[in-house]
Amino acid sequence: MVPGEPPGRGLAAGRGVPAKFGRQPSGAAVSRELAGGAQLRAAALPGRRRRRSAQARRAGFPGLQPAPAPPCARPPPCAMAGCAARAPPGSEARLSLATFLLGASVLALPLLTRAGLQGRTALALYVAGLNALLLLLYRPPRYQIAIRACFLGFVFGCGMLLSFSQSSWNHFGWYMCSLSLFHYSEYLVTAVNNPKSLSLDSFLLNHSLEYTVAALSSWIEFTLENIFWPELKQITWLSATGLLMVVFGECLRKAAMFTAGSNFNHVVQNEKSETHTLVTSGVYAWFRHPSYVGWFYWSIGTQVMLCNPICGVGYALTVWRFFRDRTEEEEISLIHFFGEEYLEYKKRVPTGLPFIKGVKVEL
């Protein structure tokens, strides 16, 4: 279990990936959140020009874009404001992938130790060399992307080394790999799928306090139990079950991101645009809230993988309670947005979350 969503908000404040132990404050306005379980897709209206209001700008709807100016009316590329700092499409994805792999090159660290360097010395030289290289190659804001992707690659590489070690920490190595891939893939898929909403927050590294406390609690429990009851951390079949839960949850969440397309956003959406339609295909034909389902099993799976009995039970109860309330609040907005169309969809398709049916509608 690890921190993961835009800065210090979590779903306790309405974000796409919930804080493990966070709840949305009572009385907060019910918001439509496209990242977590929303089924809104931007559908461009051909031949129709739309102005982007200040309110729509704040809501962050990707479907509301100013109509492009005719080619003859556009200024030369060099005269466009900010063109020097504007990166070509897809460059952030390529940059992040390259630096993630660079960080993962820590897998070659054993070669340095065989060359005569001590383990800690080799690690310190490696980290210092990586940072120096990134500083030489990139300037802000690209350096900010590079350092985060490289860090996640470094965590992944360390997790791989730990996974193949002959120690009681090898299952924690599985966890490190799962954690780093979750955070990095959130950024990468957003960069490919919805680059207009891409930001440093898309890494989901700076999460809420509750989320951080939840993650630290799981690490502390694993460490203490590994010291006093090391045999508890060597139940391989249980850790393998947790790994399968993590893989299932991760794949389902990413499938939801791709299905939602450009409308998958880590920022809360408070209004429905006339350019949005209800998405009921793909994984949304299986579950009404596939991203929530994926995150639900991913989060619990991390604790099963670590063989953490206390955090495992705590996470399961907390996230179930959170999603019970969250889906009801979200579906109120969906019914308001789509009316009978969503009610029919709701009758056909389950939430996907155990013992959670969503909002009750009295006819």
PDB file of C-alpha atoms in Angstrom, residues 55-348:
ATOM      1  CA  GLN A  55     -16.376  28.318 -15.060  1.00  0.00           C
ATOM      2  CA  ALA A  56     -15.710  25.517 -17.524  1.00  0.00           C
ATOM      3  CA  ARG A  57     -12.041  26.348 -17.360  1.00  0.00           C
ATOM      4  CA  ARG A  58     -12.054  25.836 -13.625  1.00  0.00           C
ATOM      5  CA  ALA A  59     -13.935  22.561 -13.943  1.00  0.00           C
ATOM      6  CA  GLY A  60     -11.280  21.318 -16.336  1.00  0.00           C
ATOM      7  CA  PHE A  61     -13.484  19.660 -18.933  1.00  0.00           C
ATOM      8  CA  PRO A  62     -11.244  18.487 -21.785  1.00  0.00           C
ATOM      9  CA  GLY A  63     -14.220  18.541 -24.127  1.00  0.00           C
ATOM     10  CA  LEU A  64     -14.538  22.328 -23.867  1.00  0.00           C
ATOM     11  CA  GLN A  65     -11.897  23.727 -26.152  1.00  0.00           C
ATOM     12  CA  PRO A  66     -11.902  27.004 -28.047  1.00  0.00           C
ATOM     13  CA  ALA A  67     -12.575  26.654 -31.739  1.00  0.00           C
ATOM     14  CA  PRO A  68      -9.316  26.642 -33.719  1.00  0.00           C
ATOM     15  CA  ALA A  69      -8.512  29.707 -35.740  1.00  0.00           C
ATOM     16  CA  PRO A  70      -8.264  29.351 -39.530  1.00  0.00           C
ATOM     17  CA  PRO A  71      -4.722  28.599 -40.705  1.00  0.00           C
ATOM     18  CA  CYS A  72      -4.433  31.993 -42.356  1.00  0.00           C
ATOM     19  CA  ALA A  73      -5.308  33.760 -39.105  1.00  0.00           C
ATOM     20  CA  ARG A  74      -2.715  31.969 -37.008  1.00  0.00           C
ATOM     21  CA  PRO A  75       0.541  33.754 -36.201  1.00  0.00           C
ATOM     22  CA  PRO A  76       3.793  32.159 -37.247  1.00  0.00           C
ATOM     23  CA  PRO A  77       4.892  29.334 -34.909  1.00  0.00           C
ATOM     24  CA  CYS A  78       7.792  31.353 -33.518  1.00  0.00           C
ATOM     25  CA  ALA A  79       5.446  34.211 -32.623  1.00  0.00           C
ATOM     26  CA  MET A  80       3.020  32.073 -30.618  1.00  0.00           C
ATOM     27  CA  ALA A  81       3.182  32.727 -26.891  1.00  0.00           C
ATOM     28  CA  GLY A  82       5.088  30.070 -25.029  1.00  0.00           C
ATOM     29  CA  CYS A  83       5.969  28.085 -28.128  1.00  0.00           C
ATOM     30  CA  ALA A  84       9.579  27.768 -27.033  1.00  0.00           C
ATOM     31  CA  ALA A  85       8.539  25.952 -23.883  1.00  0.00           C
ATOM     32  CA  ARG A  86       5.861  23.842 -25.538  1.00  0.00           C
ATOM     33  CA  ALA A  87       6.938  20.228 -25.925  1.00  0.00           C
ATOM     34  CA  PRO A  88       5.924  18.234 -29.001  1.00  0.00           C
ATOM     35  CA  PRO A  89       3.081  15.715 -28.545  1.00  0.00           C
ATOM     36  CA  GLY A  90       4.170  12.498 -26.876  1.00  0.00           C
ATOM     37  CA  SER A  91       7.493  13.883 -25.671  1.00  0.00           C
ATOM     38  CA  GLU A  92       6.510  13.604 -22.007  1.00  0.00           C
ATOM     39  CA  ALA A  93       5.653   9.929 -22.441  1.00  0.00           C
ATOM     40  CA  ARG A  94       8.966   9.233 -24.165  1.00  0.00           C
ATOM     41  CA  LEU A  95      10.910  11.248 -21.595  1.00  0.00           C
ATOM     42  CA  SER A  96       9.278   9.488 -18.664  1.00  0.00           C
ATOM     43  CA  LEU A  97       9.814   6.048 -20.195  1.00  0.00           C
ATOM     44  CA  ALA A  98      13.485   6.722 -20.910  1.00  0.00           C
ATOM     45  CA  THR A  99      14.183   7.995 -17.398  1.00  0.00           C
ATOM     46  CA  PHE A 100      12.128   5.226 -15.776  1.00  0.00           C
ATOM     47  CA  LEU A 101      14.315   2.678 -17.550  1.00  0.00           C
ATOM     48  CA  LEU A 102      17.380   4.671 -16.558  1.00  0.00           C
ATOM     49  CA  GLY A 103      16.374   4.426 -12.905  1.00  0.00           C
ATOM     50  CA  ALA A 104      15.660   0.728 -13.303  1.00  0.00           C
ATOM     51  CA  SER A 105      19.257   0.252 -14.412  1.00  0.00           C
ATOM     52  CA  VAL A 106      20.030  -0.093 -10.703  1.00  0.00           C
ATOM     53  CA  LEU A 107      19.601  -3.763 -11.566  1.00  0.00           C
ATOM     54  CA  ALA A 108      23.211  -3.559 -12.749  1.00  0.00           C
ATOM     55  CA  LEU A 109      24.391  -2.553  -9.270  1.00  0.00           C
ATOM     56  CA  PRO A 110      25.619  -6.066  -8.397  1.00  0.00           C
ATOM     57  CA  LEU A 111      28.146  -5.686 -11.216  1.00  0.00           C
ATOM     58  CA  LEU A 112      29.682  -2.699  -9.406  1.00  0.00           C
ATOM     59  CA  THR A 113      29.981  -4.622  -6.171  1.00  0.00           C
ATOM     60  CA  ARG A 114      31.715  -7.446  -8.001  1.00  0.00           C
ATOM     61  CA  ALA A 115      34.157  -4.892  -9.365  1.00  0.00           C
ATOM     62  CA  GLY A 116      35.373  -4.270  -5.820  1.00  0.00           C
ATOM     63  CA  LEU A 117      33.113  -1.472  -4.576  1.00  0.00           C
ATOM     64  CA  GLN A 118      31.268  -1.918  -1.302  1.00  0.00           C
ATOM     65  CA  GLY A 119      27.484  -2.123  -1.539  1.00  0.00           C
ATOM     66  CA  ARG A 120      26.703   1.210   0.133  1.00  0.00           C
ATOM     67  CA  THR A 121      29.475   3.014  -1.707  1.00  0.00           C
ATOM     68  CA  ALA A 122      28.301   1.658  -5.048  1.00  0.00           C
ATOM     69  CA  LEU A 123      24.706   2.668  -4.302  1.00  0.00           C
ATOM     70  CA  ALA A 124      25.703   6.199  -3.262  1.00  0.00           C
ATOM     71  CA  LEU A 125      27.817   6.664  -6.393  1.00  0.00           C
ATOM     72  CA  TYR A 126      25.005   5.314  -8.556  1.00  0.00           C
ATOM     73  CA  VAL A 127      22.367   7.664  -7.120  1.00  0.00           C
ATOM     74  CA  ALA A 128      24.679  10.699  -7.314  1.00  0.00           C
ATOM     75  CA  GLY A 129      25.602   9.840 -10.896  1.00  0.00           C
ATOM     76  CA  LEU A 130      21.969   9.483 -11.929  1.00  0.00           C
ATOM     77  CA  ASN A 131      20.993  12.843 -10.488  1.00  0.00           C
ATOM     78  CA  ALA A 132      23.995  14.579 -12.035  1.00  0.00           C
ATOM     79  CA  LEU A 133      23.137  13.087 -15.427  1.00  0.00           C
ATOM     80  CA  LEU A 134      19.526  14.241 -15.203  1.00  0.00           C
ATOM     81  CA  LEU A 135      20.621  17.750 -14.212  1.00  0.00           C
ATOM     82  CA  LEU A 136      22.908  17.892 -17.240  1.00  0.00           C
ATOM     83  CA  LEU A 137      20.343  16.558 -19.690  1.00  0.00           C
ATOM     84  CA  TYR A 138      17.165  18.314 -18.620  1.00  0.00           C
ATOM     85  CA  ARG A 139      15.968  21.668 -17.398  1.00  0.00           C
ATOM     86  CA  PRO A 140      12.692  22.452 -15.638  1.00  0.00           C
ATOM     87  CA  PRO A 141       9.991  21.477 -16.199  1.00  0.00           C
ATOM     88  CA  ARG A 142      11.366  18.395 -17.963  1.00  0.00           C
ATOM     89  CA  TYR A 143      13.765  17.736 -15.111  1.00  0.00           C
ATOM     90  CA  GLN A 144      10.784  17.492 -12.733  1.00  0.00           C
ATOM     91  CA  ILE A 145       9.290  14.786 -14.937  1.00  0.00           C
ATOM     92  CA  ALA A 146      12.601  13.014 -15.343  1.00  0.00           C
ATOM     93  CA  ILE A 147      13.492  12.907 -11.643  1.00  0.00           C
ATOM     94  CA  ARG A 148      10.113  11.428 -10.687  1.00  0.00           C
ATOM     95  CA  ALA A 149      10.110   8.798 -13.407  1.00  0.00           C
ATOM     96  CA  CYS A 150      13.717   7.930 -12.628  1.00  0.00           C
ATOM     97  CA  PHE A 151      12.906   7.582  -8.932  1.00  0.00           C
ATOM     98  CA  LEU A 152      10.046   5.207  -9.699  1.00  0.00           C
ATOM     99  CA  GLY A 153      12.305   3.213 -12.007  1.00  0.00           C
ATOM    100  CA  PHE A 154      14.895   3.077  -9.221  1.00  0.00           C
ATOM    101  CA  VAL A 155      12.275   1.742  -6.775  1.00  0.00           C
ATOM    102  CA  PHE A 156      11.208  -0.833  -9.351  1.00  0.00           C
ATOM    103  CA  GLY A 157      14.813  -1.958  -9.883  1.00  0.00           C
ATOM    104  CA  CYS A 158      15.445  -2.213  -6.135  1.00  0.00           C
ATOM    105  CA  GLY A 159      12.231  -4.200  -5.799  1.00  0.00           C
ATOM    106  CA  MET A 160      13.405  -6.619  -8.468  1.00  0.00           C
ATOM    107  CA  LEU A 161      16.739  -7.104  -6.714  1.00  0.00           C
ATOM    108  CA  LEU A 162      14.959  -7.704  -3.431  1.00  0.00           C
ATOM    109  CA  SER A 163      12.477 -10.107  -5.035  1.00  0.00           C
ATOM    110  CA  PHE A 164      15.275 -12.447  -6.111  1.00  0.00           C
ATOM    111  CA  SER A 165      17.232 -12.180  -2.887  1.00  0.00           C
ATOM    112  CA  GLN A 166      17.420 -15.056  -0.451  1.00  0.00           C
ATOM    113  CA  SER A 167      15.870 -13.162   2.438  1.00  0.00           C
ATOM    114  CA  SER A 168      12.566 -12.741   4.246  1.00  0.00           C
ATOM    115  CA  TRP A 169      12.140  -9.411   2.437  1.00  0.00           C
ATOM    116  CA  ASN A 170      11.636 -10.851  -1.032  1.00  0.00           C
ATOM    117  CA  HIS A 171       7.853 -10.421  -0.916  1.00  0.00           C
ATOM    118  CA  PHE A 172       8.365  -6.797   0.025  1.00  0.00           C
ATOM    119  CA  GLY A 173      10.295  -6.583  -3.240  1.00  0.00           C
ATOM    120  CA  TRP A 174       7.149  -7.708  -5.055  1.00  0.00           C
ATOM    121  CA  TYR A 175       5.316  -4.915  -3.302  1.00  0.00           C
ATOM    122  CA  MET A 176       7.906  -2.315  -4.336  1.00  0.00           C
ATOM    123  CA  CYS A 177       7.607  -3.356  -7.971  1.00  0.00           C
ATOM    124  CA  SER A 178       3.807  -3.204  -7.833  1.00  0.00           C
ATOM    125  CA  LEU A 179       3.862   0.181  -6.144  1.00  0.00           C
ATOM    126  CA  SER A 180       6.294   1.829  -8.543  1.00  0.00           C
ATOM    127  CA  LEU A 181       4.537   0.437 -11.624  1.00  0.00           C
ATOM    128  CA  PHE A 182       1.192   1.710 -10.360  1.00  0.00           C
ATOM    129  CA  HIS A 183       2.449   5.273  -9.959  1.00  0.00           C
ATOM    130  CA  TYR A 184       4.459   5.348 -13.150  1.00  0.00           C
ATOM    131  CA  SER A 185       1.735   3.782 -15.297  1.00  0.00           C
ATOM    132  CA  GLU A 186      -0.742   6.414 -14.063  1.00  0.00           C
ATOM    133  CA  TYR A 187       1.482   9.099 -15.580  1.00  0.00           C
ATOM    134  CA  LEU A 188       2.345   7.161 -18.735  1.00  0.00           C
ATOM    135  CA  VAL A 189      -1.249   6.237 -19.591  1.00  0.00           C
ATOM    136  CA  THR A 190      -2.381   9.812 -18.971  1.00  0.00           C
ATOM    137  CA  ALA A 191       0.416  11.098 -21.220  1.00  0.00           C
ATOM    138  CA  VAL A 192      -0.689   8.772 -24.009  1.00  0.00           C
ATOM    139  CA  ASN A 193      -4.430   8.830 -23.441  1.00  0.00           C
ATOM    140  CA  ASN A 194      -5.188  12.357 -22.285  1.00  0.00           C
ATOM    141  CA  PRO A 195      -2.106  14.607 -22.637  1.00  0.00           C
ATOM    142  CA  LYS A 196      -4.186  17.782 -22.173  1.00  0.00           C
ATOM    143  CA  SER A 197      -4.758  16.909 -18.524  1.00  0.00           C
ATOM    144  CA  LEU A 198      -1.180  15.753 -17.922  1.00  0.00           C
ATOM    145  CA  SER A 199       0.741  17.297 -15.043  1.00  0.00           C
ATOM    146  CA  LEU A 200       3.268  16.281 -12.394  1.00  0.00           C
ATOM    147  CA  ASP A 201       0.300  15.355 -10.220  1.00  0.00           C
ATOM    148  CA  SER A 202      -0.437  12.549 -12.669  1.00  0.00           C
ATOM    149  CA  PHE A 203       2.300  10.527 -10.971  1.00  0.00           C
ATOM    150  CA  LEU A 204       0.056  10.525  -7.880  1.00  0.00           C
ATOM    151  CA  LEU A 205       3.107  10.726  -5.638  1.00  0.00           C
ATOM    152  CA  ASN A 206       2.005  13.606  -3.410  1.00  0.00           C
ATOM    153  CA  HIS A 207      -1.073  12.186  -1.797  1.00  0.00           C
ATOM    154  CA  SER A 208      -3.148  12.968   1.281  1.00  0.00           C
ATOM    155  CA  LEU A 209      -1.923  12.635   4.856  1.00  0.00           C
ATOM    156  CA  GLU A 210      -4.358   9.772   5.450  1.00  0.00           C
ATOM    157  CA  TYR A 211      -3.029   7.884   2.474  1.00  0.00           C
ATOM    158  CA  THR A 212       0.548   8.356   3.606  1.00  0.00           C
ATOM    159  CA  VAL A 213      -0.280   7.183   7.138  1.00  0.00           C
ATOM    160  CA  ALA A 214      -1.970   4.100   5.705  1.00  0.00           C
ATOM    161  CA  ALA A 215       1.093   3.271   3.624  1.00  0.00           C
ATOM    162  CA  LEU A 216       3.515   3.828   6.502  1.00  0.00           C
ATOM    163  CA  SER A 217       1.339   1.641   8.736  1.00  0.00           C
ATOM    164  CA  SER A 218       1.637  -1.257   6.314  1.00  0.00           C
ATOM    165  CA  TRP A 219       5.422  -0.864   6.084  1.00  0.00           C
ATOM    166  CA  ILE A 220       5.781  -0.721   9.867  1.00  0.00           C
ATOM    167  CA  GLU A 221       3.586  -3.779  10.332  1.00  0.00           C
ATOM    168  CA  PHE A 222       5.579  -5.754   7.782  1.00  0.00           C
ATOM    169  CA  THR A 223       8.890  -4.765   9.400  1.00  0.00           C
ATOM    170  CA  LEU A 224       7.846  -5.600  12.959  1.00  0.00           C
ATOM    171  CA  GLU A 225       6.262  -8.907  12.018  1.00  0.00           C
ATOM    172  CA  ASN A 226       9.262  -9.795   9.896  1.00  0.00           C
ATOM    173  CA  ILE A 227      11.524  -9.235  12.894  1.00  0.00           C
ATOM    174  CA  PHE A 228       9.484 -11.083  15.511  1.00  0.00           C
ATOM    175  CA  TRP A 229       7.566 -13.610  13.385  1.00  0.00           C
ATOM    176  CA  PRO A 230       9.579 -14.038  10.176  1.00  0.00           C
ATOM    177  CA  GLU A 231       7.770 -17.276   9.302  1.00  0.00           C
ATOM    178  CA  LEU A 232       4.560 -15.231   8.904  1.00  0.00           C
ATOM    179  CA  LYS A 233       6.126 -13.427   5.938  1.00  0.00           C
ATOM    180  CA  GLN A 234       7.087 -16.602   4.113  1.00  0.00           C
ATOM    181  CA  ILE A 235       3.641 -17.887   3.183  1.00  0.00           C
ATOM    182  CA  THR A 236       4.374 -17.943  -0.525  1.00  0.00           C
ATOM    183  CA  TRP A 237       0.949 -19.082  -1.720  1.00  0.00           C
ATOM    184  CA  LEU A 238      -0.708 -16.217   0.169  1.00  0.00           C
ATOM    185  CA  SER A 239       1.727 -13.645  -1.238  1.00  0.00           C
ATOM    186  CA  ALA A 240       1.171 -15.071  -4.733  1.00  0.00           C
ATOM    187  CA  THR A 241      -2.587 -14.660  -4.260  1.00  0.00           C
ATOM    188  CA  GLY A 242      -2.039 -11.033  -3.305  1.00  0.00           C
ATOM    189  CA  LEU A 243       0.125 -10.540  -6.379  1.00  0.00           C
ATOM    190  CA  LEU A 244      -2.668 -11.867  -8.615  1.00  0.00           C
ATOM    191  CA  MET A 245      -5.114  -9.447  -6.955  1.00  0.00           C
ATOM    192  CA  VAL A 246      -2.712  -6.571  -7.587  1.00  0.00           C
ATOM    193  CA  VAL A 247      -2.244  -7.512 -11.258  1.00  0.00           C
ATOM    194  CA  PHE A 248      -6.001  -7.868 -11.765  1.00  0.00           C
ATOM    195  CA  GLY A 249      -6.743  -4.522 -10.101  1.00  0.00           C
ATOM    196  CA  GLU A 250      -4.015  -2.705 -12.009  1.00  0.00           C
ATOM    197  CA  CYS A 251      -5.093  -4.083 -15.378  1.00  0.00           C
ATOM    198  CA  LEU A 252      -8.748  -3.271 -14.718  1.00  0.00           C
ATOM    199  CA  ARG A 253      -7.956   0.293 -13.707  1.00  0.00           C
ATOM    200  CA  LYS A 254      -5.809   0.925 -16.763  1.00  0.00           C
ATOM    201  CA  ALA A 255      -8.488  -0.604 -18.993  1.00  0.00           C
ATOM    202  CA  ALA A 256     -10.969   1.849 -17.468  1.00  0.00           C
ATOM    203  CA  MET A 257      -8.592   4.721 -18.222  1.00  0.00           C
ATOM    204  CA  PHE A 258      -8.259   3.714 -21.868  1.00  0.00           C
ATOM    205  CA  THR A 259     -11.985   3.101 -22.247  1.00  0.00           C
ATOM    206  CA  ALA A 260     -12.864   6.510 -20.799  1.00  0.00           C
ATOM    207  CA  GLY A 261     -10.396   8.035 -23.256  1.00  0.00           C
ATOM    208  CA  SER A 262      -9.661  11.725 -23.050  1.00  0.00           C
ATOM    209  CA  ASN A 263     -12.210  12.170 -20.295  1.00  0.00           C
ATOM    210  CA  PHE A 264     -10.237  10.188 -17.755  1.00  0.00           C
ATOM    211  CA  ASN A 265      -9.009  12.937 -15.481  1.00  0.00           C
ATOM    212  CA  HIS A 266      -7.451  13.055 -12.028  1.00  0.00           C
ATOM    213  CA  VAL A 267      -9.194  16.374 -11.390  1.00  0.00           C
ATOM    214  CA  VAL A 268     -12.734  16.573 -10.031  1.00  0.00           C
ATOM    215  CA  GLN A 269     -15.398  17.360 -12.633  1.00  0.00           C
ATOM    216  CA  ASN A 270     -18.360  19.219 -11.155  1.00  0.00           C
ATOM    217  CA  GLU A 271     -20.498  19.833 -14.215  1.00  0.00           C
ATOM    218  CA  LYS A 272     -21.778  17.908 -17.195  1.00  0.00           C
ATOM    219  CA  SER A 273     -20.920  19.282 -20.584  1.00  0.00           C
ATOM    220  CA  GLU A 274     -23.264  18.858 -23.520  1.00  0.00           C
ATOM    221  CA  THR A 275     -20.359  17.212 -25.339  1.00  0.00           C
ATOM    222  CA  HIS A 276     -20.262  14.290 -22.911  1.00  0.00           C
ATOM    223  CA  THR A 277     -22.072  11.003 -23.300  1.00  0.00           C
ATOM    224  CA  LEU A 278     -22.527   7.971 -21.073  1.00  0.00           C
ATOM    225  CA  VAL A 279     -19.915   5.282 -21.739  1.00  0.00           C
ATOM    226  CA  THR A 280     -21.258   1.760 -21.319  1.00  0.00           C
ATOM    227  CA  SER A 281     -18.868  -0.233 -23.511  1.00  0.00           C
ATOM    228  CA  GLY A 282     -15.649  -2.097 -22.749  1.00  0.00           C
ATOM    229  CA  VAL A 283     -15.031  -2.683 -19.047  1.00  0.00           C
ATOM    230  CA  TYR A 284     -17.968  -0.383 -18.310  1.00  0.00           C
ATOM    231  CA  ALA A 285     -20.198  -3.130 -19.692  1.00  0.00           C
ATOM    232  CA  TRP A 286     -18.927  -5.350 -16.847  1.00  0.00           C
ATOM    233  CA  PHE A 287     -18.922  -2.873 -13.960  1.00  0.00           C
ATOM    234  CA  ARG A 288     -20.414   0.558 -13.457  1.00  0.00           C
ATOM    235  CA  HIS A 289     -17.279   1.668 -11.613  1.00  0.00           C
ATOM    236  CA  PRO A 290     -14.371  -0.369 -13.042  1.00  0.00           C
ATOM    237  CA  SER A 291     -11.681   2.016 -11.844  1.00  0.00           C
ATOM    238  CA  TYR A 292     -12.996   1.795  -8.292  1.00  0.00           C
ATOM    239  CA  VAL A 293     -13.183  -1.986  -8.546  1.00  0.00           C
ATOM    240  CA  GLY A 294      -9.607  -2.139  -9.798  1.00  0.00           C
ATOM    241  CA  TRP A 295      -8.326   0.083  -7.050  1.00  0.00           C
ATOM    242  CA  PHE A 296     -10.322  -1.825  -4.397  1.00  0.00           C
ATOM    243  CA  TYR A 297      -8.685  -5.158  -5.228  1.00  0.00           C
ATOM    244  CA  TRP A 298      -5.282  -3.576  -5.882  1.00  0.00           C
ATOM    245  CA  SER A 299      -5.134  -1.970  -2.435  1.00  0.00           C
ATOM    246  CA  ILE A 300      -6.268  -5.074  -0.553  1.00  0.00           C
ATOM    247  CA  GLY A 301      -3.985  -7.230  -2.704  1.00  0.00           C
ATOM    248  CA  THR A 302      -0.921  -5.266  -1.592  1.00  0.00           C
ATOM    249  CA  GLN A 303      -1.607  -6.245   2.018  1.00  0.00           C
ATOM    250  CA  VAL A 304      -2.313  -9.870   1.148  1.00  0.00           C
ATOM    251  CA  MET A 305       0.983  -9.869  -0.738  1.00  0.00           C
ATOM    252  CA  LEU A 306       2.788  -8.552   2.353  1.00  0.00           C
ATOM    253  CA  CYS A 307       0.943 -11.036   4.614  1.00  0.00           C
ATOM    254  CA  ASN A 308      -0.143  -8.106   6.797  1.00  0.00           C
ATOM    255  CA  PRO A 309      -3.146  -9.386   8.793  1.00  0.00           C
ATOM    256  CA  ILE A 310      -3.840  -6.132  10.655  1.00  0.00           C
ATOM    257  CA  CYS A 311      -3.575  -3.748   7.699  1.00  0.00           C
ATOM    258  CA  GLY A 312      -5.256  -6.287   5.449  1.00  0.00           C
ATOM    259  CA  VAL A 313      -8.422  -6.258   7.557  1.00  0.00           C
ATOM    260  CA  GLY A 314      -8.164  -2.516   8.174  1.00  0.00           C
ATOM    261  CA  TYR A 315      -7.777  -1.698   4.479  1.00  0.00           C
ATOM    262  CA  ALA A 316     -10.649  -3.974   3.447  1.00  0.00           C
ATOM    263  CA  LEU A 317     -13.109  -2.460   5.923  1.00  0.00           C
ATOM    264  CA  THR A 318     -12.046   1.113   5.276  1.00  0.00           C
ATOM    265  CA  VAL A 319     -12.051   1.054   1.481  1.00  0.00           C
ATOM    266  CA  TRP A 320     -15.330  -0.875   1.391  1.00  0.00           C
ATOM    267  CA  ARG A 321     -16.998   1.715   3.590  1.00  0.00           C
ATOM    268  CA  PHE A 322     -15.490   4.519   1.572  1.00  0.00           C
ATOM    269  CA  PHE A 323     -16.650   3.138  -1.778  1.00  0.00           C
ATOM    270  CA  ARG A 324     -20.115   2.418  -0.448  1.00  0.00           C
ATOM    271  CA  ASP A 325     -20.566   6.107   0.320  1.00  0.00           C
ATOM    272  CA  ARG A 326     -18.618   7.293  -2.722  1.00  0.00           C
ATOM    273  CA  THR A 327     -20.599   5.339  -5.309  1.00  0.00           C
ATOM    274  CA  GLU A 328     -23.909   6.549  -3.859  1.00  0.00           C
ATOM    275  CA  GLU A 329     -22.778  10.168  -3.977  1.00  0.00           C
ATOM    276  CA  GLU A 330     -21.382   9.817  -7.485  1.00  0.00           C
ATOM    277  CA  GLU A 331     -24.452   8.099  -8.852  1.00  0.00           C
ATOM    278  CA  ILE A 332     -26.650  10.955  -7.662  1.00  0.00           C
ATOM    279  CA  SER A 333     -24.678  13.172 -10.052  1.00  0.00           C
ATOM    280  CA  LEU A 334     -24.846  10.577 -12.827  1.00  0.00           C
ATOM    281  CA  ILE A 335     -28.619  10.304 -12.526  1.00  0.00           C
ATOM    282  CA  HIS A 336     -28.833  14.086 -12.560  1.00  0.00           C
ATOM    283  CA  PHE A 337     -26.622  14.208 -15.661  1.00  0.00           C
ATOM    284  CA  PHE A 338     -28.164  11.377 -17.685  1.00  0.00           C
ATOM    285  CA  GLY A 339     -31.556  10.643 -16.126  1.00  0.00           C
ATOM    286  CA  GLU A 340     -33.343   7.582 -17.482  1.00  0.00           C
ATOM    287  CA  GLU A 341     -30.332   6.570 -19.589  1.00  0.00           C
ATOM    288  CA  TYR A 342     -28.227   6.007 -16.486  1.00  0.00           C
ATOM    289  CA  LEU A 343     -31.086   4.348 -14.574  1.00  0.00           C
ATOM    290  CA  GLU A 344     -31.397   1.752 -17.351  1.00  0.00           C
ATOM    291  CA  TYR A 345     -27.638   1.232 -17.319  1.00  0.00           C
ATOM    292  CA  LYS A 346     -27.727   0.893 -13.543  1.00  0.00           C
ATOM    293  CA  LYS A 347     -30.336  -1.873 -13.791  1.00  0.00           C
ATOM    294  CA  ARG A 348     -28.238  -3.878 -16.258  1.00  0.00           C
TER     295      ARG A 348
END
